[in-house]
mmCIF file of C-alpha atoms in Angstrom:
data_model
loop_
_atom_site.group_PDB
_atom_site.id
_atom_site.type_symbol
_atom_site.label_atom_id
_atom_site.label_comp_id
_atom_site.label_asym_id
_atom_site.label_seq_id
_atom_site.Cartn_x
_atom_site.Cartn_y
_atom_site.Cartn_z
ATOM 1 C CA ALA A 1 -96.260 -20.269 168.871
ATOM 2 C CA LEU A 2 -99.178 -17.939 169.203
ATOM 3 C CA GLY A 3 -100.712 -17.948 172.647
ATOM 4 C CA PRO A 4 -103.985 -16.666 174.062
ATOM 5 C CA SER A 5 -102.838 -13.064 173.736
ATOM 6 C CA SER A 6 -101.509 -13.267 170.183
ATOM 7 C CA PRO A 7 -101.559 -10.133 168.001
ATOM 8 C CA ALA A 8 -104.449 -11.639 165.996
ATOM 9 C CA ASP A 9 -106.630 -11.453 169.123
ATOM 10 C CA LYS A 10 -106.028 -7.752 169.683
ATOM 11 C CA PRO A 11 -108.574 -5.224 168.356
ATOM 12 C CA ALA A 12 -107.737 -3.344 165.173
ATOM 13 C CA ALA A 13 -106.203 0.095 165.483
ATOM 14 C CA ALA A 14 -108.631 2.933 166.127
ATOM 15 C CA GLY A 15 -110.271 4.170 162.953
ATOM 16 C CA THR A 16 -109.880 0.950 160.957
ATOM 17 C CA SER A 17 -112.829 -1.136 159.868
ATOM 18 C CA VAL A 18 -113.500 -4.332 157.967
ATOM 19 C CA GLU A 19 -113.933 -2.281 154.808
ATOM 20 C CA ASP A 20 -110.468 -0.727 155.311
ATOM 21 C CA VAL A 21 -108.793 -4.136 155.611
ATOM 22 C CA MET A 22 -110.710 -6.048 152.889
ATOM 23 C CA PRO A 23 -108.584 -4.879 149.933
ATOM 24 C CA ILE A 24 -105.472 -6.497 151.444
ATOM 25 C CA ALA A 25 -107.026 -9.456 153.287
ATOM 26 C CA THR A 26 -106.455 -12.948 151.883
ATOM 27 C CA GLY A 27 -107.148 -16.560 152.787
ATOM 28 C CA LEU A 28 -108.802 -17.380 156.088
ATOM 29 C CA GLU A 29 -108.630 -13.758 157.245
ATOM 30 C CA ARG A 30 -110.656 -12.704 154.200
ATOM 31 C CA GLU A 31 -113.217 -15.492 154.820
ATOM 32 C CA GLU A 32 -113.586 -14.315 158.411
ATOM 33 C CA LEU A 33 -114.030 -10.678 157.373
ATOM 34 C CA GLU A 34 -116.567 -11.573 154.659
ATOM 35 C CA ALA A 35 -118.588 -13.534 157.225
ATOM 36 C CA GLU A 36 -118.404 -10.574 159.640
ATOM 37 C CA LEU A 37 -119.838 -8.287 156.953
ATOM 38 C CA GLN A 38 -122.785 -10.716 156.665
ATOM 39 C CA GLY A 39 -123.269 -10.697 160.434
ATOM 40 C CA LYS A 40 -121.959 -14.253 160.816
ATOM 41 C CA LYS A 41 -119.042 -15.850 162.656
ATOM 42 C CA ARG A 42 -116.727 -17.855 160.360
ATOM 43 C CA PHE A 43 -114.851 -19.432 163.256
ATOM 44 C CA ASP A 44 -116.930 -20.149 166.341
ATOM 45 C CA MET A 45 -114.354 -20.393 169.129
ATOM 46 C CA ASP A 46 -116.856 -20.476 171.995
ATOM 47 C CA PRO A 47 -117.336 -23.771 173.838
ATOM 48 C CA PRO A 48 -120.684 -25.472 173.296
ATOM 49 C CA VAL A 49 -123.358 -24.809 175.903
ATOM 50 C CA GLY A 50 -126.517 -26.685 176.708
ATOM 51 C CA PRO A 51 -127.660 -29.826 178.444
ATOM 52 C CA PHE A 52 -125.169 -32.568 179.203
ATOM 53 C CA GLY A 53 -125.165 -35.114 176.351
ATOM 54 C CA THR A 54 -126.091 -38.770 176.827
ATOM 55 C CA LYS A 55 -126.330 -41.725 174.435
ATOM 56 C CA GLU A 56 -130.105 -41.313 174.395
ATOM 57 C CA ALA A 57 -129.982 -37.526 173.940
ATOM 58 C CA PRO A 58 -126.546 -36.528 172.623
ATOM 59 C CA ALA A 59 -125.312 -32.947 172.666
ATOM 60 C CA VAL A 60 -125.153 -31.741 169.053
ATOM 61 C CA ILE A 61 -121.766 -30.250 168.168
ATOM 62 C CA GLU A 62 -121.871 -28.438 164.839
ATOM 63 C CA SER A 63 -118.927 -28.540 162.461
ATOM 64 C CA TYR A 64 -117.932 -26.971 159.181
ATOM 65 C CA PHE A 65 -116.696 -30.436 158.158
ATOM 66 C CA ASP A 66 -118.357 -33.887 158.003
ATOM 67 C CA LYS A 67 -116.705 -34.887 161.288
ATOM 68 C CA ARG A 68 -115.354 -33.160 164.367
ATOM 69 C CA ILE A 69 -113.224 -34.413 167.251
ATOM 70 C CA VAL A 70 -114.506 -33.191 170.601
ATOM 71 C CA GLY A 71 -113.618 -33.776 174.220
ATOM 72 C CA CYS A 72 -115.357 -33.302 177.524
ATOM 73 C CA PRO A 73 -113.824 -31.409 180.453
ATOM 74 C CA GLY A 74 -116.104 -33.288 182.859
ATOM 75 C CA ASP A 75 -118.539 -31.802 185.316
ATOM 76 C CA GLU A 76 -119.493 -31.988 188.951
ATOM 77 C CA GLY A 77 -122.493 -33.350 190.808
ATOM 78 C CA GLU A 78 -125.145 -35.328 188.965
ATOM 79 C CA ASP A 79 -123.258 -35.132 185.641
ATOM 80 C CA GLU A 80 -119.854 -36.074 187.088
ATOM 81 C CA HIS A 81 -117.869 -38.726 185.243
ATOM 82 C CA ASP A 82 -114.291 -39.854 184.721
ATOM 83 C CA VAL A 83 -112.317 -37.788 182.258
#
């Protein structure tokens, strides 16, 4: 299984660029590279940030799909709750 330090997470070798890799890239890698060329992120792996969501004012979690399963790691202080 690939862990947090998988080869895919390592920077490309010195001197290579998206343009160098595009001719051989396929599938999801190609989608990611095409998005990078447009200045976009195809896969947003960063956790959402912003105010704590409530029923009255939910935190909006964007998704590429119609639905998305999300979880909450909890918080401390005023926003503390059971996880």
